[in-house]
Tab-separated table of C-alpha atoms in Angstrom:
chain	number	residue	atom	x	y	z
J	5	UNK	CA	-25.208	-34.832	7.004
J	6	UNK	CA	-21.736	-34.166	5.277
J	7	UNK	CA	-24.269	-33.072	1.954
J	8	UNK	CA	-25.826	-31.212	4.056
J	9	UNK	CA	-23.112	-29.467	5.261
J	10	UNK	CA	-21.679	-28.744	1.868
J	11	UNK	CA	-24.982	-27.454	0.153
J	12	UNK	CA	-24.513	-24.782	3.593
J	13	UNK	CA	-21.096	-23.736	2.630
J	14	UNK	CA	-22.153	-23.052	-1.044
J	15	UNK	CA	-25.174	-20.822	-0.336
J	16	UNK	CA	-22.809	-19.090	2.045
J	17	UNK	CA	-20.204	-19.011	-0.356
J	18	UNK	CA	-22.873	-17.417	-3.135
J	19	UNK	CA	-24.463	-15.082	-0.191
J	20	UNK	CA	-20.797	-13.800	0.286
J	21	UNK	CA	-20.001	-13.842	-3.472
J	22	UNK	CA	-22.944	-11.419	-3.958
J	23	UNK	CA	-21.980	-9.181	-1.081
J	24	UNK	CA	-18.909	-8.509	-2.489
J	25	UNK	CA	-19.857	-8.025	-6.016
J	26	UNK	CA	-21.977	-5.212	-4.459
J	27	UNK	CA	-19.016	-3.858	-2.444
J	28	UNK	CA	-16.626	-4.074	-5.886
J	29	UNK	CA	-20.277	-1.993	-7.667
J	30	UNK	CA	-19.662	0.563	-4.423
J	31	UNK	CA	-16.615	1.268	-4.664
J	32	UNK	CA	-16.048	1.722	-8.559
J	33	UNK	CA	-18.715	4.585	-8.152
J	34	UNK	CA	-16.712	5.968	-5.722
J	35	UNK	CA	-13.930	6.338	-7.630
J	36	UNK	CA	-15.329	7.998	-10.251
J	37	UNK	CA	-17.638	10.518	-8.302
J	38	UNK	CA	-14.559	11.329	-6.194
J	39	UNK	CA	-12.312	11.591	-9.311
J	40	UNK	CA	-14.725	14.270	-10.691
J	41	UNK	CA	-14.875	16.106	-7.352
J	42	UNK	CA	-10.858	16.077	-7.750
J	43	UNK	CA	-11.242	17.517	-11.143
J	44	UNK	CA	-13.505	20.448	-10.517
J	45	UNK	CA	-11.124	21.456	-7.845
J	46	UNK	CA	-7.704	20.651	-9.171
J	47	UNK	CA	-6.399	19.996	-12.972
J	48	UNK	CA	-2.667	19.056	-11.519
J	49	UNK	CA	-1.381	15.796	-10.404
J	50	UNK	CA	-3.881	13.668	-11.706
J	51	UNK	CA	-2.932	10.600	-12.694
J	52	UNK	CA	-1.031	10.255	-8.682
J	53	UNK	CA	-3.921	11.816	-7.488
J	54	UNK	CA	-6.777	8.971	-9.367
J	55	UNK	CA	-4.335	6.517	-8.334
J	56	UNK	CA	-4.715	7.682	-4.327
J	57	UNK	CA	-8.553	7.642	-4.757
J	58	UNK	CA	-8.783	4.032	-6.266
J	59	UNK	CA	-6.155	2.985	-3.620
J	60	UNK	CA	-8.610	4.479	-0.724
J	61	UNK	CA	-12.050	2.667	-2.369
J	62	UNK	CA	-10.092	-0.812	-2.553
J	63	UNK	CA	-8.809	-0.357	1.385
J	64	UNK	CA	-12.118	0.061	1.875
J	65	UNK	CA	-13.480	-2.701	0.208
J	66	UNK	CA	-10.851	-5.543	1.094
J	67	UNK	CA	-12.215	-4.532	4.852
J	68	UNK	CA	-15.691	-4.979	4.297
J	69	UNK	CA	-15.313	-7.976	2.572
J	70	UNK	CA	-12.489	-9.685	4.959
J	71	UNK	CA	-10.156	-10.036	2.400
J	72	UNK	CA	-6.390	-9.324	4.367
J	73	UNK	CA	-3.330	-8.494	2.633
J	74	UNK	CA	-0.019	-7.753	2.626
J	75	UNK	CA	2.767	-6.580	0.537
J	76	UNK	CA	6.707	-7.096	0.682
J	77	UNK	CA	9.601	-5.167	-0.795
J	78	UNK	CA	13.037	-4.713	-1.473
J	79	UNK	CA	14.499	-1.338	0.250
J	80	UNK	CA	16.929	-1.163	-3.088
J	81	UNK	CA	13.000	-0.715	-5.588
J	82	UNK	CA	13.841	3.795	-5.703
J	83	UNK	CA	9.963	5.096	-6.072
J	84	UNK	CA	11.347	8.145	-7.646
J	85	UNK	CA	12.682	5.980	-10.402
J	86	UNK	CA	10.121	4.243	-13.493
J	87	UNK	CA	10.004	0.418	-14.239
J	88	UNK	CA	8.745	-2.273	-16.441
J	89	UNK	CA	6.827	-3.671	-13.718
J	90	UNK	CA	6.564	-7.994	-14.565
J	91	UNK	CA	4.325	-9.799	-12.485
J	92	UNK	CA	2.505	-13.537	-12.584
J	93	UNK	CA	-1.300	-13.893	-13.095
J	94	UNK	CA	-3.879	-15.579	-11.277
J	95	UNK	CA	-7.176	-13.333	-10.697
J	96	UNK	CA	-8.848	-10.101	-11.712
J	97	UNK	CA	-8.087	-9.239	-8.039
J	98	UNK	CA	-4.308	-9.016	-9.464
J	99	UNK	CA	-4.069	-4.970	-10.167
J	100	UNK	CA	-5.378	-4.273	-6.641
J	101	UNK	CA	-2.538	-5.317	-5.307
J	102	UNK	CA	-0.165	-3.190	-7.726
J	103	UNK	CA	-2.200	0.119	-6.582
J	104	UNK	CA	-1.689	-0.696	-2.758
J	105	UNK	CA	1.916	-1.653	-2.801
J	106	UNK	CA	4.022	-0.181	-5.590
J	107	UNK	CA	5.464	3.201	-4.344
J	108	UNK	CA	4.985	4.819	-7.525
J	109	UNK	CA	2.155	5.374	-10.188
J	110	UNK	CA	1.721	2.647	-12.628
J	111	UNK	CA	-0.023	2.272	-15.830
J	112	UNK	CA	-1.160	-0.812	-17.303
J	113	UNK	CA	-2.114	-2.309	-20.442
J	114	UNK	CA	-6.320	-2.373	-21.242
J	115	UNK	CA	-8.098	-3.889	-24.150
J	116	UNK	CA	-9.201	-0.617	-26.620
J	117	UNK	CA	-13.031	-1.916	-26.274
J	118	UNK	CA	-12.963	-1.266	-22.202
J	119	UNK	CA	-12.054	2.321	-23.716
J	120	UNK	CA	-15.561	2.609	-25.083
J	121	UNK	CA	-17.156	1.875	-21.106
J	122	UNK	CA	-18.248	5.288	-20.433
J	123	UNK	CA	-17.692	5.282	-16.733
J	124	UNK	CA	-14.409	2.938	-16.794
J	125	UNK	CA	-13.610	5.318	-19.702
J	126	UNK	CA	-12.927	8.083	-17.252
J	127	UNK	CA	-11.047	5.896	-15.025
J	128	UNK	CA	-8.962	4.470	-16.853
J	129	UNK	CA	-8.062	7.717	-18.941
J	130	UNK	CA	-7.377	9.951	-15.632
J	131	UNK	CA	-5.132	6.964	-14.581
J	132	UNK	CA	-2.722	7.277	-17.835
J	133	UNK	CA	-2.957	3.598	-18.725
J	134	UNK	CA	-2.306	2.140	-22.055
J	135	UNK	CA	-5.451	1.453	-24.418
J	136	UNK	CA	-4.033	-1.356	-26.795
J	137	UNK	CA	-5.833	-2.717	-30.283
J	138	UNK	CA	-4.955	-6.495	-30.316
J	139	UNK	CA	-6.857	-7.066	-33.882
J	140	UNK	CA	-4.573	-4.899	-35.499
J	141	UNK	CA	-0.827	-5.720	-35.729
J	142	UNK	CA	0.260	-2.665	-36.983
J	143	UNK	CA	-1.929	0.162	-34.554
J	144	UNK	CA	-0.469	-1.979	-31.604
J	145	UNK	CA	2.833	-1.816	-32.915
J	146	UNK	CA	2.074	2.119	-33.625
J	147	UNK	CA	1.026	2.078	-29.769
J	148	UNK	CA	3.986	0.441	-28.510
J	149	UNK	CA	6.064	3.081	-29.820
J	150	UNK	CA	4.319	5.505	-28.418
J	151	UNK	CA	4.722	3.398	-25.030
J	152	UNK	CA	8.259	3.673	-25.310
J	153	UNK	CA	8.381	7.334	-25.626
J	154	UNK	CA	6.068	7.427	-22.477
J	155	UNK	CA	8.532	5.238	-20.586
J	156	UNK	CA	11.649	7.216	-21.591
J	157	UNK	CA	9.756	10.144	-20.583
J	158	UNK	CA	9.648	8.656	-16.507
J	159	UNK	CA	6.484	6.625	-17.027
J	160	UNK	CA	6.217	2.760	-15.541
J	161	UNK	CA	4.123	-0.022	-16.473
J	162	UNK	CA	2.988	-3.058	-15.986
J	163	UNK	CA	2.729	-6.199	-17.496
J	164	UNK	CA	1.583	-9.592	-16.917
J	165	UNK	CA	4.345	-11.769	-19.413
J	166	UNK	CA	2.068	-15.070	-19.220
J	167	UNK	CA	-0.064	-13.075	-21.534
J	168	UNK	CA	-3.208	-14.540	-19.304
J	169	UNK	CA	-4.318	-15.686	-15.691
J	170	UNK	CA	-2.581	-19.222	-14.656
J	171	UNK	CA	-4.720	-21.603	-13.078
J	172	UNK	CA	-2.142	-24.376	-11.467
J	173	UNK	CA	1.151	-23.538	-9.069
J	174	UNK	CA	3.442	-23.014	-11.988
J	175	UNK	CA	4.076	-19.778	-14.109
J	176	UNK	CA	3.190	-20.151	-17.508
J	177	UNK	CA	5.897	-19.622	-20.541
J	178	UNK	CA	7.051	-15.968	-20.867
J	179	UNK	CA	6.113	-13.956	-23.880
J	180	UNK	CA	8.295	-10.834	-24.568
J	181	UNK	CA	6.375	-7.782	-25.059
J	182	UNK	CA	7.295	-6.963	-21.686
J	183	UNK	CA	10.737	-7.379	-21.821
J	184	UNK	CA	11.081	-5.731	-25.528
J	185	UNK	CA	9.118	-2.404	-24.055
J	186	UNK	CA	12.122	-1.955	-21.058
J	187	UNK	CA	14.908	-2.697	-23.688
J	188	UNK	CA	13.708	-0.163	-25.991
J	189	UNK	CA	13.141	2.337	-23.519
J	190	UNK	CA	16.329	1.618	-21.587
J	191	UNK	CA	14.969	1.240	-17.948
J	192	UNK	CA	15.212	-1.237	-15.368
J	193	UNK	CA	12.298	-4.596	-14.969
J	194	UNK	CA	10.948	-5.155	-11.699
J	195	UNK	CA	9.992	-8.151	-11.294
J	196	UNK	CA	7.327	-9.371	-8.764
J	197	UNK	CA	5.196	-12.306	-7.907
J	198	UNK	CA	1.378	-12.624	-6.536
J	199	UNK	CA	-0.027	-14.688	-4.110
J	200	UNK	CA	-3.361	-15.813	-2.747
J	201	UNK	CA	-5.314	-13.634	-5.540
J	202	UNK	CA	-6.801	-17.249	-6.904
J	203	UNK	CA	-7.803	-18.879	-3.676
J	204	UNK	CA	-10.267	-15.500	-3.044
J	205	UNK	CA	-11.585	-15.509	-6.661
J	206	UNK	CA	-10.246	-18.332	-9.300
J	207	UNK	CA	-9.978	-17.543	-12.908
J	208	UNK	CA	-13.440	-18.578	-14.730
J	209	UNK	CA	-15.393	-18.172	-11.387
J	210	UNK	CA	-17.341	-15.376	-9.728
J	211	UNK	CA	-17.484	-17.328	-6.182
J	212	UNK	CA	-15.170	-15.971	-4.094
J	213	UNK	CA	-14.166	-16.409	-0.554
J	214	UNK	CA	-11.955	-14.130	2.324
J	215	UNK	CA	-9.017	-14.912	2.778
J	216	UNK	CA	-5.184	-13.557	2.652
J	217	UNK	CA	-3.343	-12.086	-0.966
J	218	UNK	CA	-0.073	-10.966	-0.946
J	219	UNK	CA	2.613	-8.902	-3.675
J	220	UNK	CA	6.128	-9.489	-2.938
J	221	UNK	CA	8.383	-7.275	-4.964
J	222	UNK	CA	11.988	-8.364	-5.897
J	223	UNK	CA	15.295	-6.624	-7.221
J	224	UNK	CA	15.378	-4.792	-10.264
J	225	UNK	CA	17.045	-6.347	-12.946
J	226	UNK	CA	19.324	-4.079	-15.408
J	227	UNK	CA	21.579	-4.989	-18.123
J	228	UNK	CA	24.749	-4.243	-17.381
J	229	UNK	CA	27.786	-3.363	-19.641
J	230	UNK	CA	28.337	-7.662	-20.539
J	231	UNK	CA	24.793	-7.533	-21.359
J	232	UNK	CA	25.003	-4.194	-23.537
J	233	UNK	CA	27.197	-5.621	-26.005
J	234	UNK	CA	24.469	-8.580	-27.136
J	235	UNK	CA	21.913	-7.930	-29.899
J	236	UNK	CA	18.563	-6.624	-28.447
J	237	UNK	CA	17.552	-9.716	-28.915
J	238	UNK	CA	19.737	-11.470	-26.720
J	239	UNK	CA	19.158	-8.530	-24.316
J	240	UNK	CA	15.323	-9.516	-24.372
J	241	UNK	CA	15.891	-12.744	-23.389
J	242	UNK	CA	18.592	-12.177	-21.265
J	243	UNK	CA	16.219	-10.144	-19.147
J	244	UNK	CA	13.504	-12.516	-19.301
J	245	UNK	CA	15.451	-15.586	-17.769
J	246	UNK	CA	16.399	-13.167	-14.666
J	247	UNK	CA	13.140	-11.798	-14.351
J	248	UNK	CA	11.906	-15.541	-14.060
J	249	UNK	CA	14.434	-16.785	-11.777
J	250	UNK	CA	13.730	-14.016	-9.837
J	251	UNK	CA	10.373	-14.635	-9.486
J	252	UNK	CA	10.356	-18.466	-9.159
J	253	UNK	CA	12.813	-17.633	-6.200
J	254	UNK	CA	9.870	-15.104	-4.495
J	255	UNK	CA	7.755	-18.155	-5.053
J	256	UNK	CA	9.557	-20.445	-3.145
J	257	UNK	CA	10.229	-17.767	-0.886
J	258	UNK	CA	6.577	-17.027	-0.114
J	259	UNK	CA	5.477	-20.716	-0.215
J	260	UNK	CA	8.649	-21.837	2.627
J	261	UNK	CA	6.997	-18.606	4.938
């Protein structure tokens, strides 16, 4: 009976799985046709404006599929201000919850090849986000610098430091990209932590399952005049050890609620 019973929850599980791949197929074409409506109306605001479109189709999916969520914040995060947004990693399901909850436009980091995907092309183009060439040390560097000057110009980012998606409880060691980018540029990290992305959809699976994900976004961390007078080295890390605390703290935080 209890084999039974679990060969039922899997073909439920798939049934579901399948549903909700449709639902993700859905509303990535609505995106983009309602993008290109946007664009043969209005040329202004576009990046805030893509970024209100994709933040309508993923409402709309998370209800369809029962997937709840929620998102908590610190009244001192200013929306009118720009960020090095930091953030653990455990799903694909991840940058949803960065278009729901941050209160300003963000742009992330995407491998040059998803560049090349006609329709995710126009998406992620309209959006402003960051097309980076990881085979080639020096064009990244060359696009990091231009980051910068995006940055000091009032753009934010995001970034995941782990450098991929963690599969156990614990945060994997920091790399410092991340960290680098908001020294150079001079502006404050926000750091924030994810939860409940990997019990919907695990890393290395396409099963996935409703349930509840979560953001919870901290304090932002800036150097202050102590930490200006250490090499930007030193500044880098220094930054990096808060922004961890920080987020180990949310952890505990969320897992005590």
């Amino acid at each position: 009976l209890s084999c039974m019973i679990c060969v039922i929850q899997k073909l439920v599980q798939i049934v579901y799985s399948v549903y909700a791949l449709g639902v993700l197929v859905i509303a990535f074409f609505m995106a983009v046709v309602f993008g290109r409506i946007y664009l043969f109306f209005q040329k202004q605001n576009i990046i805030l404006a893509f970024q209100r479109i994709i933040r309508v189709c993923i409402k709309w999916g998370f209800f369809v599929t029962g997937v709840r969520y929620e998102g908590k914040w610190d009244p001192i995060v200013d929306e009118s201000s720009n960020y090095v947004v930091v953030s653990n990693h455990r799903s694909i399901l991840d940058i949803s919850l960065y278009y729901l909850f941050l209160p300003f436009s963000v742009s992330f980091f995407a491998k040059k090849e998803l560049f090349r995907v006609p329709l995710l092309r126009f998406l992620l183009i309209h959006q402003g986000h960051f097309s980076i060439d990881r085979s080639n040390r020096r064009r990244s560097f060359e696009g990091l610098t231009d980051v910068v000057e995006k940055l000091r110009s009032g753009r934010s980012c995001l970034l995941f430091p782990e450098g991929t998606r963690s599969t156990g409880g614990d945060m994997l060691p920091f790399k410092r990209g991340a960290f680098q980018l908001a020294v150079q540029s001079d502006i404050p990290v926000l750091p924030c932590y994810l939860y409940g992305t990997d019990r919907v959809l695990r890393k290395g699976s396409f099963l996935c399952r409703p349930g509840k994900i979560g953001l919870k976004i901290g304090r932002p961390i800036v150097l202050g005049d102590a930490e200006r007078q250490l090499s930007e080295r030193q500044q880098q890390e220094w930054l990096m050890d808060q922004a961890r605390q920080s987020m180990a703290q949310m952890q505990v935080d969320v897992q005590g609620a």
